[in-house]
JSON list of N, CA and C in Angstrom, two decimals:
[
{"chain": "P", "resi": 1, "resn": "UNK", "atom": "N", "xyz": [6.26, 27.99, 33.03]},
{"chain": "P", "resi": 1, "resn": "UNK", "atom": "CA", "xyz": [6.95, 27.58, 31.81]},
{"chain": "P", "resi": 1, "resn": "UNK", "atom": "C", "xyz": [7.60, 26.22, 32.01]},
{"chain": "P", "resi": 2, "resn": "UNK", "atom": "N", "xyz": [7.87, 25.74, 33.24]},
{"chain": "P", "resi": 2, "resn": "UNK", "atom": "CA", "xyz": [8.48, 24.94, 33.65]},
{"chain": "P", "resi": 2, "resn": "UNK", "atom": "C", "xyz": [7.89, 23.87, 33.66]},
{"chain": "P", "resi": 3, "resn": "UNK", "atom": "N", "xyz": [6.69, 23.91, 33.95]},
{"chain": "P", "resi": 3, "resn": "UNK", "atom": "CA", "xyz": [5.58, 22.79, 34.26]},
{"chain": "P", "resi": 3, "resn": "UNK", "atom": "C", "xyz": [5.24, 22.61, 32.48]},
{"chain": "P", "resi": 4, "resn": "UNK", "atom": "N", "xyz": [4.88, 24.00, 31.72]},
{"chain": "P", "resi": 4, "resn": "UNK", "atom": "CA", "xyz": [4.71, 23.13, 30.59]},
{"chain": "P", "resi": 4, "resn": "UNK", "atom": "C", "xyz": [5.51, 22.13, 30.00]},
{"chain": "P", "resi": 5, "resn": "UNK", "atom": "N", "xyz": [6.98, 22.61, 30.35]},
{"chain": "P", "resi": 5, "resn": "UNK", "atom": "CA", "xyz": [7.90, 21.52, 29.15]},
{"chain": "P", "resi": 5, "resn": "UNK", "atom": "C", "xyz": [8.18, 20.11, 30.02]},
{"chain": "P", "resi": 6, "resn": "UNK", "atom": "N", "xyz": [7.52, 20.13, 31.05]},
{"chain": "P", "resi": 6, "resn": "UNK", "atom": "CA", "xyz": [7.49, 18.43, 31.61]},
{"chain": "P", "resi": 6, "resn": "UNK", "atom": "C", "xyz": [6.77, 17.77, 31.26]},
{"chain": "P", "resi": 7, "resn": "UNK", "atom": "N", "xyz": [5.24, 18.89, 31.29]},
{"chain": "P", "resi": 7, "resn": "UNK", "atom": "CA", "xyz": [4.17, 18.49, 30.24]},
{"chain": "P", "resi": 7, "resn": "UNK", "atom": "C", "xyz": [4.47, 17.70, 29.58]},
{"chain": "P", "resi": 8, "resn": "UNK", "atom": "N", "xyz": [5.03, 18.75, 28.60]},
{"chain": "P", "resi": 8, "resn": "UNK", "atom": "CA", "xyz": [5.29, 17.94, 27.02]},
{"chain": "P", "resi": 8, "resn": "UNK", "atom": "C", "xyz": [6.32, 16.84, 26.70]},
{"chain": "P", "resi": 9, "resn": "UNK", "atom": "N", "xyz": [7.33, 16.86, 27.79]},
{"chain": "P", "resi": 9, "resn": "UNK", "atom": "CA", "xyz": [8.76, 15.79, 27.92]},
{"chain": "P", "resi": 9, "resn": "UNK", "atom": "C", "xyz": [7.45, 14.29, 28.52]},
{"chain": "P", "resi": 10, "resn": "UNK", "atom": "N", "xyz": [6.79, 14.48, 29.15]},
{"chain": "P", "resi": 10, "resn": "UNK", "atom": "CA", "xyz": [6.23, 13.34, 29.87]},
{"chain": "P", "resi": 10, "resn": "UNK", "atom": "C", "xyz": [4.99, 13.20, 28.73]},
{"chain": "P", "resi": 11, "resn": "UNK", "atom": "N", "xyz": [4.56, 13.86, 27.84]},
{"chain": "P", "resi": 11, "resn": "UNK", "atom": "CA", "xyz": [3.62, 13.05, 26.71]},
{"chain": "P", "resi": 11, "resn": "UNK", "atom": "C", "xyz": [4.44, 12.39, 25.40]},
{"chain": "P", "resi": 12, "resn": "UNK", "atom": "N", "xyz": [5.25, 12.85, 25.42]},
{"chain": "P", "resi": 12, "resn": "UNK", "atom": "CA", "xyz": [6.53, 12.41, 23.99]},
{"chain": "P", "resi": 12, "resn": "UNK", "atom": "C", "xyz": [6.22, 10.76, 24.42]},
{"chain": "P", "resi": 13, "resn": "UNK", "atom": "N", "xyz": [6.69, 10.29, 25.69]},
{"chain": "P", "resi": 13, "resn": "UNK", "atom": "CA", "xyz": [7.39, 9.20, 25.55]},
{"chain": "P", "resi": 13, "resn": "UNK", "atom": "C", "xyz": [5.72, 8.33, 25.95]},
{"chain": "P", "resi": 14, "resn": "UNK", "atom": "N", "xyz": [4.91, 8.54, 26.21]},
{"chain": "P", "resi": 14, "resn": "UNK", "atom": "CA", "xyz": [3.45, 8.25, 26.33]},
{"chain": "P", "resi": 14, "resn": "UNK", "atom": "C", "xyz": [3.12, 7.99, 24.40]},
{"chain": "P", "resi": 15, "resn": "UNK", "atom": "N", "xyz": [3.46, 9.01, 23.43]},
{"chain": "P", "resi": 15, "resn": "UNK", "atom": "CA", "xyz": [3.07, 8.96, 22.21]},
{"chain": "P", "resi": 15, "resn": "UNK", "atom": "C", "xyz": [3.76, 7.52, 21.57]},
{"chain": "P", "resi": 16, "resn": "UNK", "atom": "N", "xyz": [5.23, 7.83, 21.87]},
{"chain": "P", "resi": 16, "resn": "UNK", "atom": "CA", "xyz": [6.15, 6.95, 21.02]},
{"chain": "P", "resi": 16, "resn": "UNK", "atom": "C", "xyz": [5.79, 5.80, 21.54]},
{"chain": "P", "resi": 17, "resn": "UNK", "atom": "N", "xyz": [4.84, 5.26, 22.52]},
{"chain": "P", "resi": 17, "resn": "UNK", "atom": "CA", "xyz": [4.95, 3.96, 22.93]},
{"chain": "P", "resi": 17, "resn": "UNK", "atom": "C", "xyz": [3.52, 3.89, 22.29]},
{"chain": "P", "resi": 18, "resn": "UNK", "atom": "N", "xyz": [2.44, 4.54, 22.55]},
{"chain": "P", "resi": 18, "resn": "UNK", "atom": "CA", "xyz": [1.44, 4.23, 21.43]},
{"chain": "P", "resi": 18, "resn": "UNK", "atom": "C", "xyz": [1.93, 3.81, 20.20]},
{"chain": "P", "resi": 19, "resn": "UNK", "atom": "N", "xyz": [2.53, 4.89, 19.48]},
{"chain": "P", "resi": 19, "resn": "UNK", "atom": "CA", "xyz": [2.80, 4.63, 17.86]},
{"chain": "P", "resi": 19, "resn": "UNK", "atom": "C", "xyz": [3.72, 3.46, 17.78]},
{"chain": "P", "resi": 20, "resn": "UNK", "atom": "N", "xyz": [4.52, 3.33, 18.66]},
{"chain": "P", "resi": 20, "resn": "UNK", "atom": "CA", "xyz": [5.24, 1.44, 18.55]},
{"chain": "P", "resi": 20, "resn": "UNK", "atom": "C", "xyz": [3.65, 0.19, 18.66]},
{"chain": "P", "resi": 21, "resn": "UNK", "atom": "N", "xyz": [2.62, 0.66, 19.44]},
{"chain": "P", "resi": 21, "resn": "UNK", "atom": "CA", "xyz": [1.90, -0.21, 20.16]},
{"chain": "P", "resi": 21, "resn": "UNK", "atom": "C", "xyz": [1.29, -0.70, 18.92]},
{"chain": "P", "resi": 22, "resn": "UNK", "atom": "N", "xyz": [0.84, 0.30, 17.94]},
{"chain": "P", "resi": 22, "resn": "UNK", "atom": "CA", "xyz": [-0.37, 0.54, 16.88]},
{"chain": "P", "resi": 22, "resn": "UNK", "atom": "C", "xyz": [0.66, 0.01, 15.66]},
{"chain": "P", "resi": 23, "resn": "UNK", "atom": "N", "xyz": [2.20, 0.08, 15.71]},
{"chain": "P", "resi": 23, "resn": "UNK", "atom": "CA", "xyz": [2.71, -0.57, 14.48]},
{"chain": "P", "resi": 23, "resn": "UNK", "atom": "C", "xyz": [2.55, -1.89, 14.45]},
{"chain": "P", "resi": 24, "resn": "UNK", "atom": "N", "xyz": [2.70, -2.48, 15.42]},
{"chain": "P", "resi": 24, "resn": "UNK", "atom": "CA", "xyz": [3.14, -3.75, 15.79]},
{"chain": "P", "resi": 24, "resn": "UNK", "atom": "C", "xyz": [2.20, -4.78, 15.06]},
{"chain": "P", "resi": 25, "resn": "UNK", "atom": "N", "xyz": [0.70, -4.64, 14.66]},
{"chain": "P", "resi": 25, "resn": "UNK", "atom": "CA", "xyz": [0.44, -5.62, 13.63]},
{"chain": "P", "resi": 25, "resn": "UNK", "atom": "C", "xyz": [1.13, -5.42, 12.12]},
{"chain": "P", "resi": 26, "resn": "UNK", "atom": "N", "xyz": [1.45, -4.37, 12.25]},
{"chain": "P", "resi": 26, "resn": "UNK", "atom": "CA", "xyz": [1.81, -4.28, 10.13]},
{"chain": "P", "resi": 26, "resn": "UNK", "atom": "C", "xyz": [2.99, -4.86, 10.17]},
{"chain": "P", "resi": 27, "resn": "UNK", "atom": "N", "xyz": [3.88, -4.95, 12.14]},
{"chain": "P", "resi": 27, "resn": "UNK", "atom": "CA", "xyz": [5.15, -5.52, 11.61]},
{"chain": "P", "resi": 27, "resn": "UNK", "atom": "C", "xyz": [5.13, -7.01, 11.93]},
{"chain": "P", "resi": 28, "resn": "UNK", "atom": "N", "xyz": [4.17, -7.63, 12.29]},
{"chain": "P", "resi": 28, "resn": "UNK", "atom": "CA", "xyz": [3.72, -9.16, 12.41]},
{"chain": "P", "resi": 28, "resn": "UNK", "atom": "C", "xyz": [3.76, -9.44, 11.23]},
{"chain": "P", "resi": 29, "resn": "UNK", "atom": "N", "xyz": [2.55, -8.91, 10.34]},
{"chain": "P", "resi": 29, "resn": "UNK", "atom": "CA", "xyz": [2.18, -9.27, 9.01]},
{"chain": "P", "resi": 29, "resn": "UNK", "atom": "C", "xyz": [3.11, -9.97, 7.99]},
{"chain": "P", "resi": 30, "resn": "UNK", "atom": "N", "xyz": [3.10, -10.98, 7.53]},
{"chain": "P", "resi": 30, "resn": "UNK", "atom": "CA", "xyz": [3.73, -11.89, 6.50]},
{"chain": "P", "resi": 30, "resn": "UNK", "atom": "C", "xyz": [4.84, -10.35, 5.57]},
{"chain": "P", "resi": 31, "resn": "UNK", "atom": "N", "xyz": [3.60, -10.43, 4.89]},
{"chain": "P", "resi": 31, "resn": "UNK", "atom": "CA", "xyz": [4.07, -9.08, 3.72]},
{"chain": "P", "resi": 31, "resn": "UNK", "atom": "C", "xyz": [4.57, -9.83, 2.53]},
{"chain": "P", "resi": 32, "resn": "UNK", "atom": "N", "xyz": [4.30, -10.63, 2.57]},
{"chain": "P", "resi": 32, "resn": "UNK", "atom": "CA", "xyz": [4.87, -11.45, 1.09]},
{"chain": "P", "resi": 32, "resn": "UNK", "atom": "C", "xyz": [3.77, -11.45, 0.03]},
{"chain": "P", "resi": 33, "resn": "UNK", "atom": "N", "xyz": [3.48, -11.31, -0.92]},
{"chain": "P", "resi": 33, "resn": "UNK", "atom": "CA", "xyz": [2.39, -11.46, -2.34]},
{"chain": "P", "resi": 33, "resn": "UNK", "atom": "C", "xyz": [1.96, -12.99, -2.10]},
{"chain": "P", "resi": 34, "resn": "UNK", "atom": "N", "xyz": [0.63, -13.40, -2.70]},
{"chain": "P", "resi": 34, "resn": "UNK", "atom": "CA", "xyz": [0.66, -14.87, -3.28]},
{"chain": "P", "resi": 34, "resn": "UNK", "atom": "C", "xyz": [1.78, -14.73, -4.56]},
{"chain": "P", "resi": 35, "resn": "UNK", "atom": "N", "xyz": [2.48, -16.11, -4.69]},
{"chain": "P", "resi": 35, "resn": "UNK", "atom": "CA", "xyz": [2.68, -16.05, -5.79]},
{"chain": "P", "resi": 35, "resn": "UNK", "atom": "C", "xyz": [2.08, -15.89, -7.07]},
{"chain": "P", "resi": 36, "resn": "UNK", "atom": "N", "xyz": [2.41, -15.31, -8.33]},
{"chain": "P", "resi": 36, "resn": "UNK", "atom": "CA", "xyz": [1.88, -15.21, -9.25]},
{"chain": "P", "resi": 36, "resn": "UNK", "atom": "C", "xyz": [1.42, -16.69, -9.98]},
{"chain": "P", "resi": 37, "resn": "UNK", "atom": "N", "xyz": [0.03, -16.63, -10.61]},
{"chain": "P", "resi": 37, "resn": "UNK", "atom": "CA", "xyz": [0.26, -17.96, -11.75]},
{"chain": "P", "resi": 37, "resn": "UNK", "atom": "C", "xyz": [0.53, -18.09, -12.57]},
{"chain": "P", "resi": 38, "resn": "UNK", "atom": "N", "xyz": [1.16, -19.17, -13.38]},
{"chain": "P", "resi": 38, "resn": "UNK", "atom": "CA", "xyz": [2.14, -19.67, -14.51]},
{"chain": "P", "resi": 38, "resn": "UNK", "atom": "C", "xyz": [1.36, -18.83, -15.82]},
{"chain": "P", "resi": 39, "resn": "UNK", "atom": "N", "xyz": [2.36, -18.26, -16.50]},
{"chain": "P", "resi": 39, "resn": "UNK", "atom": "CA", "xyz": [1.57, -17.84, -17.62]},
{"chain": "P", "resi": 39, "resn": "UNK", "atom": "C", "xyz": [1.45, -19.09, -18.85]},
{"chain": "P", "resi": 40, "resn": "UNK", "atom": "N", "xyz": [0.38, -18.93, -19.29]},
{"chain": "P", "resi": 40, "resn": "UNK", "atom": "CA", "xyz": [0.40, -19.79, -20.28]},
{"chain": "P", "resi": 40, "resn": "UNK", "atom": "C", "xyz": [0.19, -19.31, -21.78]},
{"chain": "P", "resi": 41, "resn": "UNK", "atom": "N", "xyz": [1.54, -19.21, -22.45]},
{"chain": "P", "resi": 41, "resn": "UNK", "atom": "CA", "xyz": [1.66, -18.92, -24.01]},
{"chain": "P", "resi": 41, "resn": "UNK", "atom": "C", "xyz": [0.67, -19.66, -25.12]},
{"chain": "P", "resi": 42, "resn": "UNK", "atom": "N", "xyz": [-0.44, -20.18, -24.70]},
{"chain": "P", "resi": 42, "resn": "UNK", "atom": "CA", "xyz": [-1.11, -20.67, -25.82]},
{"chain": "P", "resi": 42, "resn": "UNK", "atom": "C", "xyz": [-2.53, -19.96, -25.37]},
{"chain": "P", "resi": 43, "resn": "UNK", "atom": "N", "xyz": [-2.88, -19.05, -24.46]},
{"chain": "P", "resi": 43, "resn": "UNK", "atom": "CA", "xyz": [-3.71, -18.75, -23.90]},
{"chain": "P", "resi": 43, "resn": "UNK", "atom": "C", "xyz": [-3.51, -16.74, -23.89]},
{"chain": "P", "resi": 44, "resn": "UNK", "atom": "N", "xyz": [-4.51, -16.26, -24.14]},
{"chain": "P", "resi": 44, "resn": "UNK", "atom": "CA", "xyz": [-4.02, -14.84, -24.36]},
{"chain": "P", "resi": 44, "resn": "UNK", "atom": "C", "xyz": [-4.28, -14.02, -23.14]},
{"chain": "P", "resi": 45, "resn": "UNK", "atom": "N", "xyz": [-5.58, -14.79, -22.30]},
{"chain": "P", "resi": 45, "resn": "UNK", "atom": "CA", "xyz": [-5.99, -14.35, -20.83]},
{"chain": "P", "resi": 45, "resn": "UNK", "atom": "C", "xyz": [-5.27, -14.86, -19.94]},
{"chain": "P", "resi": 46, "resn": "UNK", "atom": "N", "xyz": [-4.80, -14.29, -18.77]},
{"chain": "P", "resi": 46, "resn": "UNK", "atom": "CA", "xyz": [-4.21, -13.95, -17.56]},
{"chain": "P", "resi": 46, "resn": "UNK", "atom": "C", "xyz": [-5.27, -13.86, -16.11]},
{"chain": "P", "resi": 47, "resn": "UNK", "atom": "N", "xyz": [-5.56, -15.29, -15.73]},
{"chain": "P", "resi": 47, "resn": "UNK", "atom": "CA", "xyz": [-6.91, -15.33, -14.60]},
{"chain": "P", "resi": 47, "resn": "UNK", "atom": "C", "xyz": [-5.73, -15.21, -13.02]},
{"chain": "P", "resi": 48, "resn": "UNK", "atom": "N", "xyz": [-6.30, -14.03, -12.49]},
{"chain": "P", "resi": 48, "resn": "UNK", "atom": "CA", "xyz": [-5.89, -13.90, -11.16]},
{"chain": "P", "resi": 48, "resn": "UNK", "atom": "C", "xyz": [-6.40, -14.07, -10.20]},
{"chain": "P", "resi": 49, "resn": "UNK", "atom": "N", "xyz": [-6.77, -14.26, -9.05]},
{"chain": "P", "resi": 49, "resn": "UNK", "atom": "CA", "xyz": [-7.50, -14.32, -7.64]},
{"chain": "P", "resi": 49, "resn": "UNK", "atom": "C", "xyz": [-7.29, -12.86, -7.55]},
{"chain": "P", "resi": 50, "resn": "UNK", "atom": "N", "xyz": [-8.68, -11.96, -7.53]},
{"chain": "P", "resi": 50, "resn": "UNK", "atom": "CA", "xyz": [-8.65, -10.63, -6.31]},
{"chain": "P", "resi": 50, "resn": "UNK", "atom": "C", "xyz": [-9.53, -10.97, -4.97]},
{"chain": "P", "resi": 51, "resn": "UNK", "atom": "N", "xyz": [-8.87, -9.74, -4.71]},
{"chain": "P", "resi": 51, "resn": "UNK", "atom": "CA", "xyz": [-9.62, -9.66, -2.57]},
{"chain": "P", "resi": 51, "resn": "UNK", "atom": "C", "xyz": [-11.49, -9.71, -2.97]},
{"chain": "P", "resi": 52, "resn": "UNK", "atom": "N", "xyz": [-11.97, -10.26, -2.28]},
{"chain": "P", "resi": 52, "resn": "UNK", "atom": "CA", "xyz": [-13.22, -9.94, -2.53]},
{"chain": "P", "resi": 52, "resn": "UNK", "atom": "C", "xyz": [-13.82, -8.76, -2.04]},
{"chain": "P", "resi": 53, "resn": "UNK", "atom": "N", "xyz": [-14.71, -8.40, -2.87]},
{"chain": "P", "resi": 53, "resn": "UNK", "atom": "CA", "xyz": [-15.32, -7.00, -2.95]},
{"chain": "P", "resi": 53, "resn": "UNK", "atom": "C", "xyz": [-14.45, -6.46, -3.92]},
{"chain": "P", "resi": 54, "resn": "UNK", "atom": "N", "xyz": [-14.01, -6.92, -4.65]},
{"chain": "P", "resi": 54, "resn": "UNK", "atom": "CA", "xyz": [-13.14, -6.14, -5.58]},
{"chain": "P", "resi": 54, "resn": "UNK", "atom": "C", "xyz": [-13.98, -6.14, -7.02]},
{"chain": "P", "resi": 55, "resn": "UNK", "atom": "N", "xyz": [-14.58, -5.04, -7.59]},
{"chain": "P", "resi": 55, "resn": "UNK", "atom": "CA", "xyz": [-15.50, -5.51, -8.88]},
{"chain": "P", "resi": 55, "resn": "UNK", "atom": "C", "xyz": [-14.92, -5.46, -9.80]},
{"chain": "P", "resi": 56, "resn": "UNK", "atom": "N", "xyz": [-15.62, -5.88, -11.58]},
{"chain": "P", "resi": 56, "resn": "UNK", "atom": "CA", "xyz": [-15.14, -5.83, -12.32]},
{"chain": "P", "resi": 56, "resn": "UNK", "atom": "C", "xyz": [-14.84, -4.00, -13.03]},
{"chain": "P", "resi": 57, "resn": "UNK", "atom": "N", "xyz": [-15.55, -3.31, -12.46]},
{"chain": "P", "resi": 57, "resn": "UNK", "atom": "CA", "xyz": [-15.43, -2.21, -12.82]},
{"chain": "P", "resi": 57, "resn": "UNK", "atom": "C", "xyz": [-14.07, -1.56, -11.90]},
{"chain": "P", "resi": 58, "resn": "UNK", "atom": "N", "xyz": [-14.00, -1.96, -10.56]},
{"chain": "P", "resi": 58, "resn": "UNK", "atom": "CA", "xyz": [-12.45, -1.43, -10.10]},
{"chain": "P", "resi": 58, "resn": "UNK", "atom": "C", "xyz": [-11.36, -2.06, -10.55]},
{"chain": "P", "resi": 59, "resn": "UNK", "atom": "N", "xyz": [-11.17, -3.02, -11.44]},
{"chain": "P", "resi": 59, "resn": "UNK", "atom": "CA", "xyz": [-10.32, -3.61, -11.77]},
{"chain": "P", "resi": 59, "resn": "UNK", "atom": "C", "xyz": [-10.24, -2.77, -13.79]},
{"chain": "P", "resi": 60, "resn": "UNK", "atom": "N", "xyz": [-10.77, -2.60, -14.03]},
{"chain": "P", "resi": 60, "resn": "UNK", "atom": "CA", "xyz": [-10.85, -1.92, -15.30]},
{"chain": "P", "resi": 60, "resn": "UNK", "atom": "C", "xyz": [-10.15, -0.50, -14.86]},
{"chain": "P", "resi": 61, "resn": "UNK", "atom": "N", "xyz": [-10.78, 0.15, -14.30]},
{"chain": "P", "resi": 61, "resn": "UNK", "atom": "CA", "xyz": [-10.17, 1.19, -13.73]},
{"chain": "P", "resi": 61, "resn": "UNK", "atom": "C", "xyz": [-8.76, 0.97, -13.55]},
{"chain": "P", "resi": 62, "resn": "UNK", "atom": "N", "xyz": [-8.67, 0.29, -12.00]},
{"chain": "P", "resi": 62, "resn": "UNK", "atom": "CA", "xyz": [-7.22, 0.19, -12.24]},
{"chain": "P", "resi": 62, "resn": "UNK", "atom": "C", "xyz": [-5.93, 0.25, -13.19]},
{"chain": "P", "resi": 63, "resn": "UNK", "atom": "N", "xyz": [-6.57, -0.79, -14.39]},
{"chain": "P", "resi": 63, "resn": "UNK", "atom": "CA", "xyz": [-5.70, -1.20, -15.50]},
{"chain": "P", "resi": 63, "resn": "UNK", "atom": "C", "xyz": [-5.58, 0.51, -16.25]},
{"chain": "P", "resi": 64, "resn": "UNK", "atom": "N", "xyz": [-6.62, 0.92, -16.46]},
{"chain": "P", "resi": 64, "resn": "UNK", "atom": "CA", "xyz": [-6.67, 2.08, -17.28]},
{"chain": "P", "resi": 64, "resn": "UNK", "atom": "C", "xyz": [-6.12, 2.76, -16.35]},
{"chain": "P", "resi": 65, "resn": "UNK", "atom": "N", "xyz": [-5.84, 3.47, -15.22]},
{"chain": "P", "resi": 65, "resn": "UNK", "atom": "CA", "xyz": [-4.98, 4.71, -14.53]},
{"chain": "P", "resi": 65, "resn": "UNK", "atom": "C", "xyz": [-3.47, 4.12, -14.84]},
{"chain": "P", "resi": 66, "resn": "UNK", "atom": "N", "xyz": [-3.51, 3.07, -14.56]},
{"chain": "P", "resi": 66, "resn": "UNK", "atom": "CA", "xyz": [-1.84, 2.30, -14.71]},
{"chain": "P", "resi": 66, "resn": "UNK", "atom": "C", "xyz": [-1.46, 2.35, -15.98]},
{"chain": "P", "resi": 67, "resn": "UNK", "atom": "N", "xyz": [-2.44, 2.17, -16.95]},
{"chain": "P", "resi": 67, "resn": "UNK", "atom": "CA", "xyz": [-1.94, 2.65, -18.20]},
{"chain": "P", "resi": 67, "resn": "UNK", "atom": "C", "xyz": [-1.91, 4.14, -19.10]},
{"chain": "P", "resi": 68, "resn": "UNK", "atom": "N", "xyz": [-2.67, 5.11, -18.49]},
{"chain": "P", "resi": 68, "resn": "UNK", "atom": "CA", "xyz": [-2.69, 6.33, -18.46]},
{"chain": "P", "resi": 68, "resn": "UNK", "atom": "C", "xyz": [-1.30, 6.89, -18.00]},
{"chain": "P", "resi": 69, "resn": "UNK", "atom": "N", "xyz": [-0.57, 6.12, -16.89]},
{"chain": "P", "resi": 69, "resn": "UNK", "atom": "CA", "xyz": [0.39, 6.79, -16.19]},
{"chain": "P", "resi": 69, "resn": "UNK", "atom": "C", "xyz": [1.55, 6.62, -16.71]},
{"chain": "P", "resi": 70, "resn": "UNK", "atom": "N", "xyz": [1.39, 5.29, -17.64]},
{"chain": "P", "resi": 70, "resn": "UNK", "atom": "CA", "xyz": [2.96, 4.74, -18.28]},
{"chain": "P", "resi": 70, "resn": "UNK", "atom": "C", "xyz": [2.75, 5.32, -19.33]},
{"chain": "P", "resi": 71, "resn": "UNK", "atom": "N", "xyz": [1.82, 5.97, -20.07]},
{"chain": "P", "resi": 71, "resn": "UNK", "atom": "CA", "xyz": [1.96, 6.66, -21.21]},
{"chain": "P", "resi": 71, "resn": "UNK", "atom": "C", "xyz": [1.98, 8.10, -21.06]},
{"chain": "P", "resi": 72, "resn": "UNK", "atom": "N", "xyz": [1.92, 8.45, -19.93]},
{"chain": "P", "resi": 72, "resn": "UNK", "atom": "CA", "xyz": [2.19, 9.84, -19.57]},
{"chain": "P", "resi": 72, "resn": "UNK", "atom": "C", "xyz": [3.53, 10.63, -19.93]},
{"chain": "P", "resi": 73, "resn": "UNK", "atom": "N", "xyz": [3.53, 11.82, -20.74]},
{"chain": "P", "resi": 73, "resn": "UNK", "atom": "CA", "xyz": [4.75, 12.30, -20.90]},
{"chain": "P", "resi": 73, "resn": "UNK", "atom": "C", "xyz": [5.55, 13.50, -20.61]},
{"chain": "P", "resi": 74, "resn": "UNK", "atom": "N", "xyz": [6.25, 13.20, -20.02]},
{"chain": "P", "resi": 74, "resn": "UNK", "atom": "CA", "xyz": [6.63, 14.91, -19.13]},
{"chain": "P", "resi": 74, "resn": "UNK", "atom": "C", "xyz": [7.67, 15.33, -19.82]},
{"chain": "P", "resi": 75, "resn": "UNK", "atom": "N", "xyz": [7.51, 16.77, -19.97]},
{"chain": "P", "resi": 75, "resn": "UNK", "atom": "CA", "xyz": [8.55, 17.23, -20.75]},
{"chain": "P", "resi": 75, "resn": "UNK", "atom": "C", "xyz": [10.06, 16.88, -20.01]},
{"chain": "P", "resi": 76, "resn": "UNK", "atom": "N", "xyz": [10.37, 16.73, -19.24]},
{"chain": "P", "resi": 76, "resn": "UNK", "atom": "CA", "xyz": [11.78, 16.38, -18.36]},
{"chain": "P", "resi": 76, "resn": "UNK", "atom": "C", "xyz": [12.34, 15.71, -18.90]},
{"chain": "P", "resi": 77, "resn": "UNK", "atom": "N", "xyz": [11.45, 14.26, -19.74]},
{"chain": "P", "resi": 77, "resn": "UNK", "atom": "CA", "xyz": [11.93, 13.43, -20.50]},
{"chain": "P", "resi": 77, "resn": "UNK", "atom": "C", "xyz": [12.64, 13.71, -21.94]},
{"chain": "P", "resi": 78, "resn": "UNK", "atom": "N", "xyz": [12.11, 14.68, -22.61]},
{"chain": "P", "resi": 78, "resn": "UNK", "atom": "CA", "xyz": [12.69, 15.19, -23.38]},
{"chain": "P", "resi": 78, "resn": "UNK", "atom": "C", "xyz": [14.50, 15.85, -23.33]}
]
């Protein structure tokens, strides 16, 4: 019983240094947005830069779940 819980005391600190090892690019990473572009009031379209591979059909989608969700109504609200 003894040997297991050294076992396990001597893999803990083996894990936590992986899972620091494997964070360490997301905590490099900028993390900031591009900025947005200027809207222009004489113009009714809104042109953005997406990631490539991004199609016009996942971007429709998108818009429609995001707008499905803000019109969603839960009784709670009531």
């Amino acid at each position: 019983m003894k040997d297991a819980i050294m076992k396990i005391l001597s893999v803990a600190p083996m894990l936590a240094l992986l899972a620091s090892l494997i964070s360490l690019p997301a905590c490099a990473a900028d993390g900031r947005p591009a900025p947005m572009p200027p809207v222009n009031p004489d113009n009714a379209l809104y042109i953005v830069q997406v990631e490539p591979g991004v199609t016009h059909e996942d971007i429709v989608i998108s818009l429609d779940s995001a707008a499905q969700g803000k019109n969603f109504v839960s009784p709670a609200t009531f």
